[in-house]
PDB file of C-alpha atoms and ligand atoms in Angstrom:
ATOM      1  CA  UNK V 130      16.662 141.686 140.029  1.00 87.00           C
ATOM      2  CA  UNK V 131      20.039 140.147 139.697  1.00 94.00           C
ATOM      3  CA  UNK V 132      20.165 136.343 138.522  1.00 97.00           C
ATOM      4  CA  UNK V 133      22.494 135.467 141.375  1.00 97.00           C
ATOM      5  CA  UNK V 134      22.923 136.890 144.769  1.00 98.00           C
ATOM      6  CA  UNK V 135      25.624 135.529 147.088  1.00 98.00           C
ATOM      7  CA  UNK V 136      24.907 136.872 150.628  1.00 98.00           C
ATOM      8  CA  UNK V 137      27.401 136.629 153.454  1.00 98.00           C
ATOM      9  CA  UNK V 138      28.470 133.292 152.499  1.00 98.00           C
ATOM     10  CA  UNK V 139      30.908 131.215 154.549  1.00 98.00           C
ATOM     11  CA  UNK V 140      32.327 127.620 154.666  1.00 98.00           C
ATOM     12  CA  UNK V 141      33.869 126.223 157.612  1.00 98.00           C
ATOM     13  CA  UNK V 142      35.500 122.665 157.386  1.00 97.00           C
ATOM     14  CA  UNK V 143      36.181 120.804 160.458  1.00 93.00           C
ATOM     15  CA  UNK V 144      39.285 118.866 160.529  1.00 89.00           C
ATOM     16  CA  UNK V 145      39.579 116.871 163.671  1.00 91.00           C
ATOM     17  CA  UNK V 146      39.133 119.282 166.684  1.00 92.00           C
ATOM     18  CA  UNK V 147      40.185 122.349 164.647  1.00 94.00           C
ATOM     19  CA  UNK V 148      38.164 124.467 162.169  1.00 95.00           C
ATOM     20  CA  UNK V 149      39.150 125.917 158.816  1.00 95.00           C
ATOM     21  CA  UNK V 150      37.444 128.797 157.278  1.00 97.00           C
ATOM     22  CA  UNK V 151      37.783 128.186 153.396  1.00 98.00           C
ATOM     23  CA  UNK V 152      35.373 131.093 152.343  1.00 98.00           C
ATOM     24  CA  UNK V 153      34.743 133.886 154.613  1.00 98.00           C
ATOM     25  CA  UNK V 154      31.717 136.302 154.137  1.00 98.00           C
ATOM     26  CA  UNK V 155      31.597 136.170 150.498  1.00 98.00           C
ATOM     27  CA  UNK V 156      29.271 138.670 148.720  1.00 97.00           C
ATOM     28  CA  UNK V 157      28.637 139.094 145.087  1.00 97.00           C
ATOM     29  CA  UNK V 158      25.710 139.555 142.351  1.00 97.00           C
ATOM     30  CA  UNK V 159      25.673 138.387 139.019  1.00 97.00           C
ATOM     31  CA  UNK V 160      23.420 139.606 136.177  1.00 96.00           C
ATOM     32  CA  UNK V 161      22.102 137.278 133.338  1.00 96.00           C
ATOM     33  CA  UNK V 162      24.836 137.002 130.657  1.00 96.00           C
ATOM     34  CA  UNK V 163      27.683 138.178 133.001  1.00 97.00           C
ATOM     35  CA  UNK V 164      31.368 136.871 132.376  1.00 96.00           C
ATOM     36  CA  UNK V 165      33.116 136.801 135.727  1.00 97.00           C
ATOM     37  CA  UNK V 166      36.526 135.446 136.366  1.00 97.00           C
ATOM     38  CA  UNK V 167      37.926 134.483 139.891  1.00 97.00           C
ATOM     39  CA  UNK V 168      41.576 134.262 140.426  1.00 96.00           C
ATOM     40  CA  UNK V 169      43.386 133.479 143.670  1.00 95.00           C
ATOM     41  CA  UNK V 170      46.333 131.397 145.119  1.00 93.00           C
ATOM     42  CA  UNK V 171      46.236 127.616 145.667  1.00 94.00           C
ATOM     43  CA  UNK V 172      44.083 127.048 148.606  1.00 95.00           C
ATOM     44  CA  UNK V 173      42.225 130.507 148.660  1.00 96.00           C
ATOM     45  CA  UNK V 174      38.770 128.789 148.443  1.00 97.00           C
ATOM     46  CA  UNK V 175      37.913 129.210 144.803  1.00 96.00           C
ATOM     47  CA  UNK V 176      36.698 125.498 144.197  1.00 95.00           C
ATOM     48  CA  UNK V 177      34.921 125.695 147.583  1.00 97.00           C
ATOM     49  CA  UNK V 178      32.808 128.861 146.505  1.00 97.00           C
ATOM     50  CA  UNK V 179      32.226 127.476 143.049  1.00 97.00           C
ATOM     51  CA  UNK V 180      30.917 124.112 144.600  1.00 96.00           C
ATOM     52  CA  UNK V 181      28.623 126.035 146.737  1.00 97.00           C
ATOM     53  CA  UNK V 182      27.377 128.035 143.714  1.00 97.00           C
ATOM     54  CA  UNK V 183      26.869 124.869 141.886  1.00 95.00           C
ATOM     55  CA  UNK V 184      24.715 123.132 144.493  1.00 95.00           C
ATOM     56  CA  UNK V 185      27.026 120.381 145.423  1.00 94.00           C
ATOM     57  CA  UNK V 186      28.363 121.712 148.858  1.00 96.00           C
ATOM     58  CA  UNK V 187      26.386 123.138 151.636  1.00 96.00           C
ATOM     59  CA  UNK V 188      27.429 126.558 152.994  1.00 97.00           C
ATOM     60  CA  UNK V 189      28.046 126.860 156.768  1.00 98.00           C
ATOM     61  CA  UNK V 190      26.461 130.307 156.904  1.00 98.00           C
ATOM     62  CA  UNK V 191      24.749 132.733 154.253  1.00 98.00           C
ATOM     63  CA  UNK V 192      22.773 132.285 151.295  1.00 97.00           C
ATOM     64  CA  UNK V 193      22.725 132.148 147.581  1.00 97.00           C
ATOM     65  CA  UNK V 194      19.797 133.225 145.681  1.00 97.00           C
ATOM     66  CA  UNK V 195      19.331 132.196 141.922  1.00 97.00           C
ATOM     67  CA  UNK V 196      16.367 133.597 140.076  1.00 95.00           C
ATOM     68  CA  UNK V 197      15.016 134.795 143.623  1.00 95.00           C
ATOM     69  CA  UNK V 198      15.230 131.341 144.991  1.00 95.00           C
ATOM     70  CA  UNK V 199      17.259 130.363 148.157  1.00 97.00           C
ATOM     71  CA  UNK V 200      19.194 127.452 146.775  1.00 97.00           C
ATOM     72  CA  UNK V 201      19.978 125.786 149.833  1.00 97.00           C
ATOM     73  CA  UNK V 202      16.426 125.983 151.372  1.00 96.00           C
ATOM     74  CA  UNK V 203      14.845 123.967 148.619  1.00 93.00           C
ATOM     75  CA  UNK V 204      15.493 120.444 150.014  1.00 92.00           C
ATOM     76  CA  UNK V 205      17.382 117.552 148.391  1.00 93.00           C
ATOM     77  CA  UNK V 206      15.100 117.099 145.476  1.00 93.00           C
ATOM     78  CA  UNK V 207      14.854 120.834 144.650  1.00 93.00           C
ATOM     79  CA  UNK V 208      18.515 121.046 144.807  1.00 95.00           C
ATOM     80  CA  UNK V 209      18.978 118.048 142.521  1.00 92.00           C
ATOM     81  CA  UNK V 210      16.568 119.795 140.223  1.00 92.00           C
ATOM     82  CA  UNK V 211      18.707 123.100 140.535  1.00 94.00           C
ATOM     83  CA  UNK V 212      21.783 121.180 139.481  1.00 93.00           C
ATOM     84  CA  UNK V 213      20.244 119.492 136.580  1.00 90.00           C
ATOM     85  CA  UNK V 214      18.422 122.431 135.149  1.00 90.00           C
ATOM     86  CA  UNK V 215      20.229 125.490 135.962  1.00 94.00           C
ATOM     87  CA  UNK V 216      24.092 124.483 136.398  1.00 95.00           C
ATOM     88  CA  UNK V 217      26.730 123.422 133.981  1.00 93.00           C
ATOM     89  CA  UNK V 218      29.907 122.490 135.822  1.00 92.00           C
ATOM     90  CA  UNK V 219      33.410 121.878 134.418  1.00 91.00           C
ATOM     91  CA  UNK V 220      35.151 120.382 137.377  1.00 84.00           C
ATOM     92  CA  UNK V 221      38.878 121.134 138.118  1.00 78.00           C
ATOM     93  CA  UNK V 222      39.517 117.441 137.676  1.00 77.00           C
ATOM     94  CA  UNK V 223      36.941 116.599 135.224  1.00 71.00           C
ATOM     95  CA  UNK V 224      36.240 113.070 134.454  1.00 83.00           C
ATOM     96  CA  UNK V 225      34.283 111.356 131.803  1.00 92.00           C
ATOM     97  CA  UNK V 226      32.632 107.983 132.142  1.00 93.00           C
ATOM     98  CA  UNK V 227      35.302 105.615 130.643  1.00 93.00           C
ATOM     99  CA  UNK V 228      32.935 102.995 129.134  1.00 94.00           C
ATOM    100  CA  UNK V 229      30.997 105.724 127.396  1.00 96.00           C
ATOM    101  CA  UNK V 230      31.786 107.230 124.062  1.00 96.00           C
ATOM    102  CA  UNK V 231      32.101 110.935 123.847  1.00 96.00           C
ATOM    103  CA  UNK V 232      28.818 111.333 122.501  1.00 95.00           C
ATOM    104  CA  UNK V 233      27.369 109.184 125.094  1.00 95.00           C
ATOM    105  CA  UNK V 234      29.221 111.126 127.717  1.00 95.00           C
ATOM    106  CA  UNK V 235      27.530 114.313 126.306  1.00 94.00           C
ATOM    107  CA  UNK V 236      24.168 112.562 126.589  1.00 93.00           C
ATOM    108  CA  UNK V 237      24.555 111.523 130.226  1.00 91.00           C
ATOM    109  CA  UNK V 238      23.249 114.745 131.939  1.00 87.00           C
ATOM    110  CA  UNK V 239      20.145 114.988 129.739  1.00 87.00           C
ATOM    111  CA  UNK V 240      18.889 111.783 131.438  1.00 84.00           C
ATOM    112  CA  UNK V 241      18.637 113.691 134.787  1.00 78.00           C
ATOM    113  CA  UNK V 242      16.785 116.468 132.938  1.00 74.00           C
ATOM    114  CA  UNK V 243      13.944 114.995 130.899  1.00 68.00           C
ATOM    115  CA  UNK V 244      12.191 118.157 130.049  1.00 66.00           C
ATOM    116  CA  UNK V 245      15.373 119.714 128.749  1.00 65.00           C
ATOM    117  CA  UNK V 246      16.534 116.798 126.488  1.00 67.00           C
ATOM    118  CA  UNK V 247      14.449 117.755 123.168  1.00 74.00           C
ATOM    119  CA  UNK V 248      17.032 117.453 120.338  1.00 85.00           C
ATOM    120  CA  UNK V 249      19.538 116.098 122.404  1.00 88.00           C
ATOM    121  CA  UNK V 250      21.331 113.674 119.902  1.00 91.00           C
ATOM    122  CA  UNK V 251      21.589 116.685 117.424  1.00 92.00           C
ATOM    123  CA  UNK V 252      22.921 118.914 120.061  1.00 91.00           C
ATOM    124  CA  UNK V 253      25.408 116.461 121.336  1.00 94.00           C
ATOM    125  CA  UNK V 254      27.004 116.268 117.674  1.00 95.00           C
ATOM    126  CA  UNK V 255      26.622 120.017 117.296  1.00 92.00           C
ATOM    127  CA  UNK V 256      28.627 120.703 120.428  1.00 91.00           C
ATOM    128  CA  UNK V 257      31.264 118.064 119.722  1.00 94.00           C
ATOM    129  CA  UNK V 258      31.722 119.871 116.531  1.00 91.00           C
ATOM    130  CA  UNK V 259      31.946 123.221 118.396  1.00 85.00           C
ATOM    131  CA  UNK V 260      34.835 121.991 120.383  1.00 86.00           C
ATOM    132  CA  UNK V 261      36.541 120.540 117.361  1.00 88.00           C
ATOM    133  CA  UNK V 262      35.776 116.846 117.991  1.00 93.00           C
ATOM    134  CA  UNK V 263      33.210 116.046 115.472  1.00 92.00           C
ATOM    135  CA  UNK V 264      35.119 113.253 114.282  1.00 96.00           C
ATOM    136  CA  UNK V 265      35.652 111.776 117.713  1.00 96.00           C
ATOM    137  CA  UNK V 266      31.955 111.244 118.724  1.00 96.00           C
ATOM    138  CA  UNK V 267      32.315 107.595 118.905  1.00 97.00           C
ATOM    139  CA  UNK V 268      35.799 107.611 120.707  1.00 97.00           C
ATOM    140  CA  UNK V 269      36.113 106.501 124.437  1.00 96.00           C
ATOM    141  CA  UNK V 270      38.027 108.571 126.799  1.00 94.00           C
ATOM    142  CA  UNK V 271      41.041 106.328 126.782  1.00 94.00           C
ATOM    143  CA  UNK V 272      41.228 107.120 122.971  1.00 96.00           C
ATOM    144  CA  UNK V 273      41.359 110.759 123.590  1.00 93.00           C
ATOM    145  CA  UNK V 274      44.145 112.961 124.638  1.00 88.00           C
ATOM    146  CA  UNK V 275      43.999 114.961 127.960  1.00 84.00           C
ATOM    147  CA  UNK V 276      42.809 118.136 126.101  1.00 83.00           C
ATOM    148  CA  UNK V 277      40.517 116.373 124.009  1.00 89.00           C
ATOM    149  CA  UNK V 278      38.842 114.756 127.048  1.00 91.00           C
ATOM    150  CA  UNK V 279      38.779 118.264 128.613  1.00 88.00           C
ATOM    151  CA  UNK V 280      36.866 119.577 125.625  1.00 89.00           C
ATOM    152  CA  UNK V 281      34.453 116.664 125.875  1.00 94.00           C
ATOM    153  CA  UNK V 282      33.712 117.592 129.424  1.00 93.00           C
ATOM    154  CA  UNK V 283      33.174 121.250 128.542  1.00 91.00           C
ATOM    155  CA  UNK V 284      30.703 120.285 125.840  1.00 92.00           C
ATOM    156  CA  UNK V 285      28.909 118.042 128.318  1.00 94.00           C
ATOM    157  CA  UNK V 286      28.417 120.960 130.815  1.00 92.00           C
ATOM    158  CA  UNK V 287      26.358 122.745 128.470  1.00 90.00           C
ATOM    159  CA  UNK V 288      24.276 119.837 127.307  1.00 91.00           C
ATOM    160  CA  UNK V 289      21.259 120.889 129.380  1.00 88.00           C
ATOM    161  CA  UNK V 290      21.481 124.411 128.289  1.00 89.00           C
ATOM    162  CA  UNK V 291      22.180 125.799 131.899  1.00 93.00           C
ATOM    163  CA  UNK V 292      21.742 129.349 133.007  1.00 95.00           C
ATOM    164  CA  UNK V 293      24.910 129.393 134.826  1.00 96.00           C
ATOM    165  CA  UNK V 294      28.332 127.709 133.572  1.00 96.00           C
ATOM    166  CA  UNK V 295      30.849 127.172 136.227  1.00 96.00           C
ATOM    167  CA  UNK V 296      34.262 126.322 134.954  1.00 95.00           C
ATOM    168  CA  UNK V 297      37.185 125.338 137.553  1.00 94.00           C
ATOM    169  CA  UNK V 298      40.393 125.818 135.789  1.00 91.00           C
ATOM    170  CA  UNK V 299      39.194 124.451 132.489  1.00 89.00           C
ATOM    171  CA  UNK V 300      42.170 125.178 130.488  1.00 85.00           C
ATOM    172  CA  UNK V 301      44.827 124.269 133.110  1.00 80.00           C
ATOM    173  CA  UNK V 302      46.218 121.328 131.067  1.00 74.00           C
ATOM    174  CA  UNK V 303      45.828 122.628 127.531  1.00 81.00           C
ATOM    175  CA  UNK V 304      48.416 123.845 125.101  1.00 84.00           C
ATOM    176  CA  UNK V 305      48.119 127.650 124.089  1.00 86.00           C
ATOM    177  CA  UNK V 306      46.365 126.863 120.779  1.00 84.00           C
ATOM    178  CA  UNK V 307      43.735 124.513 122.352  1.00 82.00           C
ATOM    179  CA  UNK V 308      43.062 126.951 125.092  1.00 85.00           C
ATOM    180  CA  UNK V 309      42.367 129.809 122.745  1.00 86.00           C
ATOM    181  CA  UNK V 310      39.887 127.482 120.919  1.00 82.00           C
ATOM    182  CA  UNK V 311      38.303 126.653 124.163  1.00 84.00           C
ATOM    183  CA  UNK V 312      38.005 130.333 125.204  1.00 88.00           C
ATOM    184  CA  UNK V 313      36.475 131.003 122.019  1.00 87.00           C
ATOM    185  CA  UNK V 314      33.988 128.379 122.635  1.00 85.00           C
ATOM    186  CA  UNK V 315      33.424 129.754 126.195  1.00 90.00           C
ATOM    187  CA  UNK V 316      32.928 133.119 124.579  1.00 89.00           C
ATOM    188  CA  UNK V 317      30.257 131.867 122.125  1.00 87.00           C
ATOM    189  CA  UNK V 318      28.293 130.143 124.941  1.00 89.00           C
ATOM    190  CA  UNK V 319      28.432 133.363 126.950  1.00 93.00           C
ATOM    191  CA  UNK V 320      27.706 135.782 124.276  1.00 92.00           C
ATOM    192  CA  UNK V 321      25.497 134.106 121.660  1.00 89.00           C
ATOM    193  CA  UNK V 322      23.633 131.828 124.214  1.00 88.00           C
ATOM    194  CA  UNK V 323      23.518 134.351 127.045  1.00 92.00           C
ATOM    195  CA  UNK V 324      24.615 131.920 129.555  1.00 94.00           C
ATOM    196  CA  UNK V 325      26.209 133.408 132.643  1.00 97.00           C
ATOM    197  CA  UNK V 326      29.872 132.225 132.865  1.00 96.00           C
ATOM    198  CA  UNK V 327      32.008 131.973 135.917  1.00 97.00           C
ATOM    199  CA  UNK V 328      35.763 131.133 135.233  1.00 96.00           C
ATOM    200  CA  UNK V 329      38.275 130.129 138.039  1.00 96.00           C
ATOM    201  CA  UNK V 330      41.571 130.492 136.677  1.00 93.00           C
ATOM    202  CA  UNK V 331      45.144 131.043 137.511  1.00 89.00           C
ATOM    203  CA  UNK V 332      45.978 132.646 134.410  1.00 88.00           C
ATOM    204  CA  UNK V 333      45.922 136.486 134.596  1.00 90.00           C
ATOM    205  CA  UNK V 334      45.464 137.011 130.800  1.00 88.00           C
ATOM    206  CA  UNK V 335      42.360 134.684 130.760  1.00 89.00           C
ATOM    207  CA  UNK V 336      41.003 136.389 133.821  1.00 93.00           C
ATOM    208  CA  UNK V 337      41.354 139.691 132.267  1.00 92.00           C
ATOM    209  CA  UNK V 338      39.052 138.673 129.273  1.00 91.00           C
ATOM    210  CA  UNK V 339      36.116 138.708 131.843  1.00 94.00           C
ATOM    211  CA  UNK V 340      33.842 141.691 132.043  1.00 91.00           C
ATOM    212  CA  UNK V 341      34.014 141.578 135.897  1.00 96.00           C
ATOM    213  CA  UNK V 342      36.941 140.256 137.802  1.00 97.00           C
ATOM    214  CA  UNK V 343      37.140 138.881 141.236  1.00 97.00           C
ATOM    215  CA  UNK V 344      39.994 137.787 143.566  1.00 97.00           C
ATOM    216  CA  UNK V 345      39.984 135.321 146.449  1.00 97.00           C
ATOM    217  CA  UNK V 346      42.498 135.742 149.201  1.00 96.00           C
ATOM    218  CA  UNK V 347      42.511 133.326 152.175  1.00 96.00           C
ATOM    219  CA  UNK V 348      38.588 132.808 151.648  1.00 97.00           C
ATOM    220  CA  UNK V 349      37.809 136.442 151.078  1.00 98.00           C
ATOM    221  CA  UNK V 350      36.338 137.380 147.892  1.00 97.00           C
ATOM    222  CA  UNK V 351      36.753 140.890 146.473  1.00 97.00           C
ATOM    223  CA  UNK V 352      35.810 142.731 143.316  1.00 95.00           C
ATOM    224  CA  UNK V 353      39.024 143.889 141.604  1.00 95.00           C
ATOM    225  CA  UNK V 354      37.332 144.915 138.254  1.00 92.00           C
ATOM    226  CA  UNK V 355      38.174 148.449 139.102  1.00 85.00           C
ATOM    227  CA  UNK V 356      41.573 148.017 140.274  1.00 79.00           C
ATOM    228  CA  UNK V 357      42.654 146.393 137.076  1.00 56.00           C
ATOM    229  CA  UNK V 358      40.981 149.206 135.108  1.00 54.00           C
ATOM    230  CA  UNK V 359      43.147 151.725 137.245  1.00 55.00           C
ATOM    231  CA  UNK V 360      46.295 149.816 136.671  1.00 56.00           C
ATOM    232  CA  UNK V 361      45.499 149.621 133.116  1.00 53.00           C
ATOM    233  CA  UNK V 362      44.856 153.335 132.908  1.00 54.00           C
ATOM    234  CA  UNK V 363      48.076 154.125 134.877  1.00 54.00           C
ATOM    235  CA  UNK V 364      49.981 152.011 132.166  1.00 51.00           C
ATOM    236  CA  UNK V 365      48.577 153.945 129.361  1.00 49.00           C
ATOM    237  CA  UNK V 366      49.366 157.400 130.793  1.00 45.00           C
TER     238      UNK V 366
HETATM  239  N1  ATP C1038      36.336 118.800 152.255  1.00 74.67           N
HETATM  240  C1  ATP C1038      37.322 119.598 152.904  1.00 74.67           C
HETATM  241  N2  ATP C1038      37.698 119.333 154.270  1.00 74.67           N
HETATM  242  C2  ATP C1038      38.681 120.131 154.738  1.00 74.67           C
HETATM  243  N3  ATP C1038      39.398 121.083 154.262  1.00 74.67           N
HETATM  244  C3  ATP C1038      39.017 121.480 152.869  1.00 74.67           C
HETATM  245  C4  ATP C1038      38.135 120.632 152.199  1.00 74.67           C
HETATM  246  N4  ATP C1038      37.963 121.133 150.915  1.00 74.67           N
HETATM  247  C5  ATP C1038      38.691 122.066 150.930  1.00 74.67           C
HETATM  248  N5  ATP C1038      39.385 122.218 152.041  1.00 74.67           N
HETATM  249  C6  ATP C1038      40.386 123.274 152.364  1.00 74.67           C
HETATM  250  O1  ATP C1038      39.735 124.564 152.011  1.00 74.67           O
HETATM  251  C7  ATP C1038      40.837 125.466 151.376  1.00 74.67           C
HETATM  252  C8  ATP C1038      40.259 125.995 150.140  1.00 74.67           C
HETATM  253  O2  ATP C1038      40.254 124.853 149.074  1.00 74.67           O
HETATM  254  P1  ATP C1038      39.852 125.202 147.715  1.00 74.67           P
HETATM  255  O3  ATP C1038      39.709 123.653 147.065  1.00 74.67           O
HETATM  256  O4  ATP C1038      38.519 125.852 147.514  1.00 74.67           O
HETATM  257  O5  ATP C1038      41.026 125.957 147.240  1.00 74.67           O
HETATM  258  P2  ATP C1038      41.320 126.639 145.556  1.00 74.67           P
HETATM  259  O6  ATP C1038      41.454 127.977 145.714  1.00 74.67           O
HETATM  260  O7  ATP C1038      40.417 125.971 144.687  1.00 74.67           O
HETATM  261  O8  ATP C1038      42.732 125.913 145.258  1.00 74.67           O
HETATM  262  P3  ATP C1038      43.368 125.389 144.028  1.00 74.67           P
HETATM  263  O9  ATP C1038      43.884 126.585 143.285  1.00 74.67           O
HETATM  264  O10 ATP C1038      44.683 124.693 144.557  1.00 74.67           O
HETATM  265  O11 ATP C1038      42.464 124.535 143.252  1.00 74.67           O
HETATM  266  C9  ATP C1038      42.152 124.721 151.374  1.00 74.67           C
HETATM  267  O12 ATP C1038      42.841 124.982 152.537  1.00 74.67           O
HETATM  268  C10 ATP C1038      41.713 123.153 151.421  1.00 74.67           C
HETATM  269  O13 ATP C1038      42.576 122.414 152.090  1.00 74.67           O
HETATM  270 MG1   MG C1039      40.590 124.677 143.140  1.00 74.67          MG
END
């Protein structure tokens, strides 16, 4: 059984008297340990889809099953538990809590997931080291650069050891070198920890690192893994 099944998923936003379909009949499955990228123009529905997957936005129609469970039929507490125990989310405009240090920001999600917080102090330091910020554990966000803040947000997203890591443009504002480091970190999370990784990006080169590649176009999701393969094959001929 696939880890994730997205079935006939749609999201319609009501704006005044009119309606706007941000996601239109999306279908997809994910196996544990998959690395999936989603590309698409601005406004094509990527963040909307990721938010539904992350348990923070109700779909209008359709279902998401994770480990065989229909995510949006679990009720509010079930959904909160789903978010806390299964999902790591790196938001497009990630924000840290300004009054907390980097390490305290990492410890934050563990509060909502008491049965996953064994060894959390050690893990927080270990993850900060992984993102190259071991010496910044006690810095507050205003003392960090934009890229450093982003790396703290990424480390925070895996503190609860999620099954699914969802990252929305996580490297958008990073320089090339830092972007490469962050991608290396994601790779380790995905490969070594076996965490399924969904990356939304505008960057074609990053998207092509994924095992499976999807595109969103005006709310429609399509698998382009094969297409890219064909283009690549054509190029080599
Ligand atoms: N809460 C909302 N109410 C109304 N419309 C919304 C809402 N959220 C998103 N939309 C609309 O849905 C469409 C898809 O938005 P979404 O944020 O998913 O796009 P995106 O692909 O992530 O774009 P970007 O690459 O710019 O981040 C957009 O046209 C947006 O204006
Ligand atoms: Mg977006």
